[in-house]
Amino acid sequence: MQVRKTFIGISRLLSYIRVAHTQNARCFVSWNQPKTSDWKKAVSEAEKIVGYPTSFMSLRCLLSDELANVALQVRKLVGTKHPLLKTARGFLDNGKHSLQTRGLMILLISKAAGAKSENMENVDHSADEMVSGIYPSQRQLAEITEMINTANLVHRGVVNLDTLKDTDGSLKDMEFGNKIAVLSGDFLLTSASTGLAELRNTKVVELVSMAIGDMMSAEFTSLRDRNGQGVLPEGVTFSCWERQTFLQSGSLLSRGCRSAMELAGHNEQVQMAAEEFGKNIAYARQMNEDLLPFANLGVDPNGILSSAPVIRYAEVHGPQSIDTFSGHEKIIATIIRDNETIEWCKEKCRDYGRKAITALDSFEPSEAKSALVNIVQATTAFKPVKS
Amino acid sequence: MATTVLSMSGTSIKMLNYCLKNDVCVHGMKTGFTGASLRRLSMYLKHSCHKTKKESLCTAKVRSHGLPYLGQRFKGRQAEKDLNSPSTHPYTLVENHLNGITCRIKQDLKAIDHELLHVSEYYFDGQGKLFRPMLIMLMAKAANFHETQMDRLLASQEKIAMIAEMIHTASLMHDDVIDAADSRRGKPSINQVWGQRKAIIGGDFVMAMASIELARIRNEDVVSVVAQITEDLVRGEFMQLGSKEREEERFTHYLNKSFKKTASLLANSCKAVAILGQCDEGVEEVAFEYGKNIGISFQLIDDLLDFTSCDHVMGKPTAADLKLGLATAPVLFAAKKYPELNAMIMRRFTEEGDVETARQLVAKSDGVAETRELAQNHSREAVRQIHTLTNSKYTTALERVADMVLSRNK
């Protein structure tokens, strides 16, 4: 499949980059936190169910002409502080699990929903056969969602050149890094577009395009500053957090799940259930991520100002309660002292988990369904983390 | 202001106003001014041309030029007279549809957050020439007439024109970051105002909105054809990054890149509207070839103007291509006469004095003239394609477009 090839090509391209010096690279809010062993186990089991490991990085493939060109250019990025390197590192380090779970969940829910419904007029699956209980079109969709997510990460790593400090390195390096980031991201997005066109389903194109629009909108809300750092605006409410999370990750996952159902010709009810699942698991995951710096002080607190606990605390205790200039440790300490906020957030997370599992009620019991439930439970279980 | 006093009708004034407002060259219009209309015109100009750039452009436009006699170029055409008449003027024929297209596009940019709205609308300010939508709509009408003998434009075809403009604008937003541009269309570039990050993400947003509208047309073939455009645009950018070692390959590489970056949008959009008009494959092919040739001609003239025009006419600084390290047609042609250019091309004009030397060598050679000739060939080919369709005022207008592309000065 063309889509797969280009994606593998990009990952191979990124693997050329030596990732030794990325600690000081500029950061932006992303989904890169470490995972618990429960989570890893749930995902490993799930990967077996869908028929192949969802980590695409391990496969080798021929590079296309364009990527070979860019690979040569990207080598020059080594040793600079451009965020593209950090994104690439994320691929290689956590490569196996953290970045492919979107695709994995789409594959699982496709399998859980089962074969196409009897009364389908518009969808022509005569040539399609299910492999491990999943249609090729659904697999392609799963890859496309991962591509889109990667493209978004890469584009969010573009640096504003007017905010460079001396510690960031040379302007030329950053300009060059930007150029590569823009082109790679564009390449991934257009590969996703052509992949979507190949699915021959305009409803799916519409849904996924809406998701892309939402992901891009997430950078323009009041919870993000010009450089993609989290900020805490006056009068913030928890619904702002929910909206931000939906735009950032919920939209892609929920519409992706729904599209997978559409591709198999399932009815409106099944589609809505899949959408509900996707949305709530995304909320649960984000809540889990946001709580990590408060449970494990070794975790990178970047983006903490727009995290759920901080927003909840500010909503309850008023706008002056968080001193945004006081530094991360102080903020974390303030909130930990107020146990109520943390507990409220945990309960909210469990609530999202319950909603996600409820959404699956209409699905027949199966291996795939159990795997999904396991993933939800791993996301919403709060055990003490080893420090 | 040049003032040739002849008589001018009401419709001519309207047309002139339209052309001035939309920055369209008015070559070919034998218009004139009575005292009253002259006063009206100078008042209009005083109020709208507040930038020097526009002032000098207006001066150039107000001078009346006759269209070069096309009979010699396109022998055998019976409708020569039509070629000069206002009733087949490309922009006028689709005026109703073009008016307000920018507003309709803005409605499709469903941004909720204030800032995103501003970023995504920044280049939809009515300052663009709307060349692409105009051409696509003309092609749609020509194809419809060929197929059904009816004069109409389907809503879906109009959507394609809007989508093409949105895709084009999104690519401009990315180009400005990649090229580190300071200004475009006479105002600060989008990355200057909002920073590189938001410019890129804003461009992605506009592209996504275009995709949503495309999907809503509910035609899978059209979705594939338009998706091809976005793929070609990016591949074109990649091609620009790399360069070919051997001279023989360079020109092919350049033409290929020009197709992907400029012509693909026109070619595939024309093909898309032909598909929506229920035309057979032959007509789709004609539409594609027309768009392709016009696009390549357009790009060649663009590259030529980079060497011949000056800053305040283009709205962006010139010799821009050389400064970006790009070797375009005039340079490639000049390199045949002055082989020392080859070394400069290989190092992408990065050495001190390269840009100036290259510019001088191109001026001394026939590079510019040869580029123009190649552009003329492509325009001729485009016209040849159009002749295979049923004759109508739209096909005539499309012929005029082929000529407009050659005679533009910005």
PDB file of C-alpha atoms in Angstrom, chain A residues 62-316:
ATOM      1  CA  LEU A  62      12.866   1.678  -0.312  1.00  0.00           C
ATOM      2  CA  LEU A  63      13.047   5.419  -0.037  1.00  0.00           C
ATOM      3  CA  SER A  64      11.409   7.492  -2.709  1.00  0.00           C
ATOM      4  CA  ASP A  65      13.467  10.040  -4.551  1.00  0.00           C
ATOM      5  CA  GLU A  66      12.143  12.980  -2.613  1.00  0.00           C
ATOM      6  CA  LEU A  67      12.780  11.479   0.768  1.00  0.00           C
ATOM      7  CA  ALA A  68      16.342  10.513  -0.151  1.00  0.00           C
ATOM      8  CA  ASN A  69      16.915  14.161  -0.974  1.00  0.00           C
ATOM      9  CA  VAL A  70      15.471  15.356   2.291  1.00  0.00           C
ATOM     10  CA  ALA A  71      17.406  12.753   4.258  1.00  0.00           C
ATOM     11  CA  LEU A  72      20.616  14.321   3.020  1.00  0.00           C
ATOM     12  CA  GLN A  73      19.401  17.709   4.167  1.00  0.00           C
ATOM     13  CA  VAL A  74      18.160  16.497   7.529  1.00  0.00           C
ATOM     14  CA  ARG A  75      21.592  15.230   8.530  1.00  0.00           C
ATOM     15  CA  LYS A  76      22.531  18.876   8.818  1.00  0.00           C
ATOM     16  CA  LEU A  77      19.955  19.203  11.586  1.00  0.00           C
ATOM     17  CA  VAL A  78      21.965  16.987  13.898  1.00  0.00           C
ATOM     18  CA  GLY A  79      23.354  18.969  16.803  1.00  0.00           C
ATOM     19  CA  THR A  80      20.811  21.768  16.470  1.00  0.00           C
ATOM     20  CA  LYS A  81      17.997  22.444  18.879  1.00  0.00           C
ATOM     21  CA  HIS A  82      15.154  22.176  16.437  1.00  0.00           C
ATOM     22  CA  PRO A  83      12.094  20.377  17.863  1.00  0.00           C
ATOM     23  CA  LEU A  84      11.921  18.122  14.828  1.00  0.00           C
ATOM     24  CA  LEU A  85      14.739  16.138  16.377  1.00  0.00           C
ATOM     25  CA  LYS A  86      12.790  15.660  19.574  1.00  0.00           C
ATOM     26  CA  THR A  87       9.753  14.453  17.663  1.00  0.00           C
ATOM     27  CA  ALA A  88      11.947  11.991  15.837  1.00  0.00           C
ATOM     28  CA  ARG A  89      13.397  10.817  19.100  1.00  0.00           C
ATOM     29  CA  GLY A  90       9.906  10.153  20.353  1.00  0.00           C
ATOM     30  CA  PHE A  91       9.429   7.821  17.421  1.00  0.00           C
ATOM     31  CA  LEU A  92      12.537   5.847  18.123  1.00  0.00           C
ATOM     32  CA  ASP A  93      12.493   5.705  21.920  1.00  0.00           C
ATOM     33  CA  ASN A  94       8.864   5.055  22.645  1.00  0.00           C
ATOM     34  CA  GLY A  95       8.460   3.848  19.105  1.00  0.00           C
ATOM     35  CA  LYS A  96       6.794   0.638  20.010  1.00  0.00           C
ATOM     36  CA  HIS A  97       3.775   1.860  21.857  1.00  0.00           C
ATOM     37  CA  SER A  98       3.032   5.455  22.573  1.00  0.00           C
ATOM     38  CA  LEU A  99       2.546   6.750  19.103  1.00  0.00           C
ATOM     39  CA  GLN A 100       0.723   3.960  17.369  1.00  0.00           C
ATOM     40  CA  THR A 101      -2.107   3.411  19.821  1.00  0.00           C
ATOM     41  CA  ARG A 102      -4.483   5.576  17.841  1.00  0.00           C
ATOM     42  CA  GLY A 103      -4.181   3.218  14.905  1.00  0.00           C
ATOM     43  CA  LEU A 104      -4.334   0.255  17.226  1.00  0.00           C
ATOM     44  CA  MET A 105      -7.639   1.343  18.717  1.00  0.00           C
ATOM     45  CA  ILE A 106      -9.139   1.885  15.315  1.00  0.00           C
ATOM     46  CA  LEU A 107      -8.085  -1.604  14.294  1.00  0.00           C
ATOM     47  CA  LEU A 108      -9.493  -3.077  17.496  1.00  0.00           C
ATOM     48  CA  ILE A 109     -12.821  -1.363  17.217  1.00  0.00           C
ATOM     49  CA  SER A 110     -13.044  -2.411  13.568  1.00  0.00           C
ATOM     50  CA  LYS A 111     -12.550  -5.991  14.613  1.00  0.00           C
ATOM     51  CA  ALA A 112     -14.921  -5.674  17.551  1.00  0.00           C
ATOM     52  CA  ALA A 113     -17.681  -4.342  15.324  1.00  0.00           C
ATOM     53  CA  GLY A 114     -17.396  -7.359  13.109  1.00  0.00           C
ATOM     54  CA  ALA A 115     -18.237  -7.994   9.501  1.00  0.00           C
ATOM     55  CA  LYS A 116     -20.195  -5.649   7.281  1.00  0.00           C
ATOM     56  CA  SER A 117     -23.908  -5.374   7.797  1.00  0.00           C
ATOM     57  CA  GLU A 118     -26.330  -7.162   5.523  1.00  0.00           C
ATOM     58  CA  ASN A 119     -28.218  -4.180   4.193  1.00  0.00           C
ATOM     59  CA  MET A 120     -25.480  -2.154   2.543  1.00  0.00           C
ATOM     60  CA  GLU A 121     -26.270  -0.537  -0.768  1.00  0.00           C
ATOM     61  CA  ASN A 122     -23.489   1.918  -1.366  1.00  0.00           C
ATOM     62  CA  VAL A 123     -20.442   0.110  -0.141  1.00  0.00           C
ATOM     63  CA  ASP A 124     -18.805  -2.339  -2.467  1.00  0.00           C
ATOM     64  CA  HIS A 125     -16.691  -4.795  -0.565  1.00  0.00           C
ATOM     65  CA  SER A 126     -16.842  -7.628  -3.061  1.00  0.00           C
ATOM     66  CA  ALA A 127     -13.107  -7.523  -3.599  1.00  0.00           C
ATOM     67  CA  ASP A 128     -12.312  -7.107   0.081  1.00  0.00           C
ATOM     68  CA  GLU A 129     -11.550  -9.886   2.419  1.00  0.00           C
ATOM     69  CA  MET A 130     -11.094  -9.540   6.086  1.00  0.00           C
ATOM     70  CA  VAL A 131      -7.612 -10.244   7.326  1.00  0.00           C
ATOM     71  CA  SER A 132      -7.636 -11.067  11.030  1.00  0.00           C
ATOM     72  CA  GLY A 133     -11.167  -9.772  11.090  1.00  0.00           C
ATOM     73  CA  ILE A 134     -10.349  -6.352   9.691  1.00  0.00           C
ATOM     74  CA  TYR A 135     -10.977  -4.960   6.206  1.00  0.00           C
ATOM     75  CA  PRO A 136      -8.010  -3.579   4.230  1.00  0.00           C
ATOM     76  CA  SER A 137      -9.758  -0.223   4.019  1.00  0.00           C
ATOM     77  CA  GLN A 138      -9.961  -0.076   7.820  1.00  0.00           C
ATOM     78  CA  ARG A 139      -6.257  -0.891   8.097  1.00  0.00           C
ATOM     79  CA  GLN A 140      -5.484   1.850   5.634  1.00  0.00           C
ATOM     80  CA  LEU A 141      -7.579   4.252   7.701  1.00  0.00           C
ATOM     81  CA  ALA A 142      -5.660   3.310  10.839  1.00  0.00           C
ATOM     82  CA  GLU A 143      -2.380   4.118   9.109  1.00  0.00           C
ATOM     83  CA  ILE A 144      -3.807   7.379   7.815  1.00  0.00           C
ATOM     84  CA  THR A 145      -4.791   8.523  11.317  1.00  0.00           C
ATOM     85  CA  GLU A 146      -1.282   7.863  12.556  1.00  0.00           C
ATOM     86  CA  MET A 147       0.138   9.777   9.607  1.00  0.00           C
ATOM     87  CA  ILE A 148      -2.081  12.733  10.367  1.00  0.00           C
ATOM     88  CA  ASN A 149      -1.078  12.711  13.997  1.00  0.00           C
ATOM     89  CA  THR A 150       2.585  12.639  13.073  1.00  0.00           C
ATOM     90  CA  ALA A 151       2.139  15.447  10.576  1.00  0.00           C
ATOM     91  CA  ASN A 152       0.467  17.528  13.250  1.00  0.00           C
ATOM     92  CA  LEU A 153       3.298  16.883  15.704  1.00  0.00           C
ATOM     93  CA  VAL A 154       5.886  17.786  13.105  1.00  0.00           C
ATOM     94  CA  HIS A 155       4.127  21.017  12.130  1.00  0.00           C
ATOM     95  CA  ARG A 156       3.645  21.996  15.738  1.00  0.00           C
ATOM     96  CA  GLY A 157       7.400  21.755  16.047  1.00  0.00           C
ATOM     97  CA  VAL A 158       7.919  24.665  13.641  1.00  0.00           C
ATOM     98  CA  VAL A 159       9.733  27.408  15.498  1.00  0.00           C
ATOM     99  CA  ASN A 160       8.888  31.110  15.516  1.00  0.00           C
ATOM    100  CA  LEU A 161      12.104  32.698  14.368  1.00  0.00           C
ATOM    101  CA  ASP A 162      11.518  35.987  16.134  1.00  0.00           C
ATOM    102  CA  THR A 163      11.547  34.333  19.553  1.00  0.00           C
ATOM    103  CA  LEU A 164      14.963  32.754  19.304  1.00  0.00           C
ATOM    104  CA  LYS A 165      17.309  33.163  22.228  1.00  0.00           C
ATOM    105  CA  ASP A 166      21.061  32.760  22.283  1.00  0.00           C
ATOM    106  CA  THR A 167      20.706  29.333  23.831  1.00  0.00           C
ATOM    107  CA  ASP A 168      18.670  28.124  20.875  1.00  0.00           C
ATOM    108  CA  GLY A 169      21.547  28.132  18.447  1.00  0.00           C
ATOM    109  CA  SER A 170      21.883  29.782  15.075  1.00  0.00           C
ATOM    110  CA  LEU A 171      19.065  31.329  13.072  1.00  0.00           C
ATOM    111  CA  LYS A 172      20.133  29.456   9.984  1.00  0.00           C
ATOM    112  CA  ASP A 173      19.801  26.107  11.729  1.00  0.00           C
ATOM    113  CA  MET A 174      16.328  26.894  12.943  1.00  0.00           C
ATOM    114  CA  GLU A 175      15.258  28.223   9.566  1.00  0.00           C
ATOM    115  CA  PHE A 176      16.519  25.099   7.937  1.00  0.00           C
ATOM    116  CA  GLY A 177      14.870  22.898  10.527  1.00  0.00           C
ATOM    117  CA  ASN A 178      11.605  24.737   9.924  1.00  0.00           C
ATOM    118  CA  LYS A 179      11.840  24.147   6.224  1.00  0.00           C
ATOM    119  CA  ILE A 180      12.330  20.428   6.680  1.00  0.00           C
ATOM    120  CA  ALA A 181       9.575  20.267   9.271  1.00  0.00           C
ATOM    121  CA  VAL A 182       7.133  22.047   6.967  1.00  0.00           C
ATOM    122  CA  LEU A 183       7.942  19.855   3.993  1.00  0.00           C
ATOM    123  CA  SER A 184       7.874  16.583   5.921  1.00  0.00           C
ATOM    124  CA  GLY A 185       4.585  17.496   7.551  1.00  0.00           C
ATOM    125  CA  ASP A 186       3.102  18.531   4.223  1.00  0.00           C
ATOM    126  CA  PHE A 187       4.279  15.302   2.673  1.00  0.00           C
ATOM    127  CA  LEU A 188       2.588  13.278   5.385  1.00  0.00           C
ATOM    128  CA  LEU A 189      -0.637  15.264   5.119  1.00  0.00           C
ATOM    129  CA  THR A 190      -0.891  14.913   1.366  1.00  0.00           C
ATOM    130  CA  SER A 191      -0.062  11.214   1.582  1.00  0.00           C
ATOM    131  CA  ALA A 192      -2.939  10.987   4.012  1.00  0.00           C
ATOM    132  CA  SER A 193      -5.182  12.852   1.551  1.00  0.00           C
ATOM    133  CA  THR A 194      -4.375  10.589  -1.365  1.00  0.00           C
ATOM    134  CA  GLY A 195      -4.776   7.599   0.944  1.00  0.00           C
ATOM    135  CA  LEU A 196      -8.216   8.872   1.923  1.00  0.00           C
ATOM    136  CA  ALA A 197      -9.139   9.399  -1.715  1.00  0.00           C
ATOM    137  CA  GLU A 198      -8.229   5.756  -2.385  1.00  0.00           C
ATOM    138  CA  LEU A 199     -10.836   4.658   0.150  1.00  0.00           C
ATOM    139  CA  ARG A 200     -13.535   5.897  -2.268  1.00  0.00           C
ATOM    140  CA  ASN A 201     -15.806   7.079   0.513  1.00  0.00           C
ATOM    141  CA  THR A 202     -16.553  10.791   0.659  1.00  0.00           C
ATOM    142  CA  LYS A 203     -18.170  10.562   4.090  1.00  0.00           C
ATOM    143  CA  VAL A 204     -14.895   9.317   5.507  1.00  0.00           C
ATOM    144  CA  VAL A 205     -12.976  12.062   3.695  1.00  0.00           C
ATOM    145  CA  GLU A 206     -15.329  14.601   5.264  1.00  0.00           C
ATOM    146  CA  LEU A 207     -14.984  13.167   8.775  1.00  0.00           C
ATOM    147  CA  VAL A 208     -11.214  12.920   8.695  1.00  0.00           C
ATOM    148  CA  SER A 209     -10.850  16.396   7.172  1.00  0.00           C
ATOM    149  CA  MET A 210     -12.976  17.766  10.007  1.00  0.00           C
ATOM    150  CA  ALA A 211     -10.622  16.056  12.430  1.00  0.00           C
ATOM    151  CA  ILE A 212      -7.603  17.646  10.759  1.00  0.00           C
ATOM    152  CA  GLY A 213      -9.311  21.042  10.946  1.00  0.00           C
ATOM    153  CA  ASP A 214      -9.979  20.505  14.648  1.00  0.00           C
ATOM    154  CA  MET A 215      -6.391  19.505  15.382  1.00  0.00           C
ATOM    155  CA  MET A 216      -5.149  22.654  13.712  1.00  0.00           C
ATOM    156  CA  SER A 217      -7.708  24.795  15.533  1.00  0.00           C
ATOM    157  CA  ALA A 218      -6.338  23.493  18.820  1.00  0.00           C
ATOM    158  CA  GLU A 219      -3.273  25.671  18.372  1.00  0.00           C
ATOM    159  CA  PHE A 220      -5.321  28.851  18.222  1.00  0.00           C
ATOM    160  CA  THR A 221      -7.366  28.541  21.395  1.00  0.00           C
ATOM    161  CA  SER A 222      -6.929  30.586  24.550  1.00  0.00           C
ATOM    162  CA  LEU A 223      -5.081  27.691  26.155  1.00  0.00           C
ATOM    163  CA  ARG A 224      -2.098  27.931  23.851  1.00  0.00           C
ATOM    164  CA  ASP A 225       0.327  30.733  23.299  1.00  0.00           C
ATOM    165  CA  ARG A 226       2.007  31.662  20.069  1.00  0.00           C
ATOM    166  CA  ASN A 227       4.747  29.112  20.584  1.00  0.00           C
ATOM    167  CA  GLY A 228       2.499  26.220  21.486  1.00  0.00           C
ATOM    168  CA  GLN A 229       3.135  26.424  25.224  1.00  0.00           C
ATOM    169  CA  GLY A 230       0.235  25.911  27.587  1.00  0.00           C
ATOM    170  CA  VAL A 231      -1.162  29.028  29.213  1.00  0.00           C
ATOM    171  CA  LEU A 232      -3.787  29.608  31.870  1.00  0.00           C
ATOM    172  CA  PRO A 233      -6.223  32.322  30.819  1.00  0.00           C
ATOM    173  CA  GLU A 234      -8.430  34.302  33.171  1.00  0.00           C
ATOM    174  CA  GLY A 235     -11.829  32.847  33.831  1.00  0.00           C
ATOM    175  CA  VAL A 236     -10.879  29.422  32.578  1.00  0.00           C
ATOM    176  CA  THR A 237     -13.362  26.597  33.136  1.00  0.00           C
ATOM    177  CA  PHE A 238     -13.101  22.852  32.942  1.00  0.00           C
ATOM    178  CA  SER A 239     -15.152  22.845  29.764  1.00  0.00           C
ATOM    179  CA  CYS A 240     -12.264  24.738  28.152  1.00  0.00           C
ATOM    180  CA  TRP A 241     -10.063  21.775  28.972  1.00  0.00           C
ATOM    181  CA  GLU A 242     -12.566  19.376  27.476  1.00  0.00           C
ATOM    182  CA  ARG A 243     -12.845  21.441  24.334  1.00  0.00           C
ATOM    183  CA  GLN A 244      -9.076  21.679  24.008  1.00  0.00           C
ATOM    184  CA  THR A 245      -8.690  17.945  24.483  1.00  0.00           C
ATOM    185  CA  PHE A 246     -11.403  17.222  21.980  1.00  0.00           C
ATOM    186  CA  LEU A 247      -9.801  19.450  19.371  1.00  0.00           C
ATOM    187  CA  GLN A 248      -6.319  18.168  20.028  1.00  0.00           C
ATOM    188  CA  SER A 249      -6.858  14.429  20.197  1.00  0.00           C
ATOM    189  CA  GLY A 250     -10.501  13.531  20.754  1.00  0.00           C
ATOM    190  CA  SER A 251     -11.640  14.612  17.315  1.00  0.00           C
ATOM    191  CA  LEU A 252      -9.181  12.469  15.385  1.00  0.00           C
ATOM    192  CA  LEU A 253      -9.788   9.389  17.494  1.00  0.00           C
ATOM    193  CA  SER A 254     -13.578   9.669  17.638  1.00  0.00           C
ATOM    194  CA  ARG A 255     -14.018  10.479  13.969  1.00  0.00           C
ATOM    195  CA  GLY A 256     -11.443   7.840  13.087  1.00  0.00           C
ATOM    196  CA  CYS A 257     -13.425   5.190  14.943  1.00  0.00           C
ATOM    197  CA  ARG A 258     -16.609   6.384  13.318  1.00  0.00           C
ATOM    198  CA  SER A 259     -15.024   6.320   9.860  1.00  0.00           C
ATOM    199  CA  ALA A 260     -13.889   2.746  10.437  1.00  0.00           C
ATOM    200  CA  MET A 261     -17.501   1.820  11.052  1.00  0.00           C
ATOM    201  CA  GLU A 262     -18.612   3.723   7.972  1.00  0.00           C
ATOM    202  CA  LEU A 263     -16.100   1.858   5.823  1.00  0.00           C
ATOM    203  CA  ALA A 264     -17.636  -1.443   6.859  1.00  0.00           C
ATOM    204  CA  GLY A 265     -21.101  -0.093   6.214  1.00  0.00           C
ATOM    205  CA  HIS A 266     -22.312  -0.280   9.804  1.00  0.00           C
ATOM    206  CA  ASN A 267     -25.437   1.658  10.705  1.00  0.00           C
ATOM    207  CA  GLU A 268     -25.753   5.033  12.378  1.00  0.00           C
ATOM    208  CA  GLN A 269     -26.127   3.555  15.861  1.00  0.00           C
ATOM    209  CA  VAL A 270     -22.900   1.587  15.648  1.00  0.00           C
ATOM    210  CA  GLN A 271     -21.124   4.620  14.220  1.00  0.00           C
ATOM    211  CA  MET A 272     -22.262   6.809  17.088  1.00  0.00           C
ATOM    212  CA  ALA A 273     -21.190   4.201  19.627  1.00  0.00           C
ATOM    213  CA  ALA A 274     -17.731   4.030  18.095  1.00  0.00           C
ATOM    214  CA  GLU A 275     -17.544   7.813  18.112  1.00  0.00           C
ATOM    215  CA  GLU A 276     -18.492   7.942  21.798  1.00  0.00           C
ATOM    216  CA  PHE A 277     -15.849   5.389  22.602  1.00  0.00           C
ATOM    217  CA  GLY A 278     -13.144   7.246  20.739  1.00  0.00           C
ATOM    218  CA  LYS A 279     -14.032  10.545  22.358  1.00  0.00           C
ATOM    219  CA  ASN A 280     -14.091   9.250  25.910  1.00  0.00           C
ATOM    220  CA  ILE A 281     -10.932   7.206  25.669  1.00  0.00           C
ATOM    221  CA  ALA A 282      -9.192  10.290  24.345  1.00  0.00           C
ATOM    222  CA  TYR A 283     -10.414  12.334  27.324  1.00  0.00           C
ATOM    223  CA  ALA A 284      -9.350   9.574  29.692  1.00  0.00           C
ATOM    224  CA  ARG A 285      -5.886   9.348  28.171  1.00  0.00           C
ATOM    225  CA  GLN A 286      -5.326  13.063  28.313  1.00  0.00           C
ATOM    226  CA  MET A 287      -6.492  13.222  31.919  1.00  0.00           C
ATOM    227  CA  ASN A 288      -4.124  10.411  32.775  1.00  0.00           C
ATOM    228  CA  GLU A 289      -1.237  12.261  31.116  1.00  0.00           C
ATOM    229  CA  ASP A 290      -2.101  15.492  32.862  1.00  0.00           C
ATOM    230  CA  LEU A 291      -2.080  13.819  36.271  1.00  0.00           C
ATOM    231  CA  LEU A 292       1.348  12.255  35.863  1.00  0.00           C
ATOM    232  CA  PRO A 293       3.495  15.228  36.948  1.00  0.00           C
ATOM    233  CA  PHE A 294       1.491  15.378  40.172  1.00  0.00           C
ATOM    234  CA  ALA A 295       2.056  11.762  41.065  1.00  0.00           C
ATOM    235  CA  ASN A 296       5.599  11.342  39.857  1.00  0.00           C
ATOM    236  CA  LEU A 297       7.780  14.366  40.304  1.00  0.00           C
ATOM    237  CA  GLY A 298      10.348  13.085  37.831  1.00  0.00           C
ATOM    238  CA  VAL A 299       7.973  13.556  34.939  1.00  0.00           C
ATOM    239  CA  ASP A 300       8.467  16.461  32.530  1.00  0.00           C
ATOM    240  CA  PRO A 301       6.021  19.173  33.690  1.00  0.00           C
ATOM    241  CA  ASN A 302       5.924  20.952  30.372  1.00  0.00           C
ATOM    242  CA  GLY A 303       2.462  22.157  29.494  1.00  0.00           C
ATOM    243  CA  ILE A 304       1.308  22.023  33.078  1.00  0.00           C
ATOM    244  CA  LEU A 305      -0.453  25.361  32.942  1.00  0.00           C
ATOM    245  CA  SER A 306      -3.156  24.013  30.664  1.00  0.00           C
ATOM    246  CA  SER A 307      -3.403  20.653  32.401  1.00  0.00           C
ATOM    247  CA  ALA A 308      -6.658  19.465  33.941  1.00  0.00           C
ATOM    248  CA  PRO A 309      -5.665  19.707  37.630  1.00  0.00           C
ATOM    249  CA  VAL A 310      -4.438  23.266  37.267  1.00  0.00           C
ATOM    250  CA  ILE A 311      -7.514  24.330  35.350  1.00  0.00           C
ATOM    251  CA  ARG A 312      -9.803  22.653  37.851  1.00  0.00           C
ATOM    252  CA  TYR A 313      -7.978  24.309  40.746  1.00  0.00           C
ATOM    253  CA  ALA A 314      -8.202  27.728  39.100  1.00  0.00           C
ATOM    254  CA  GLU A 315     -11.862  27.245  38.358  1.00  0.00           C
ATOM    255  CA  VAL A 316     -12.673  26.327  41.945  1.00  0.00           C
TER     256      VAL A 316
END
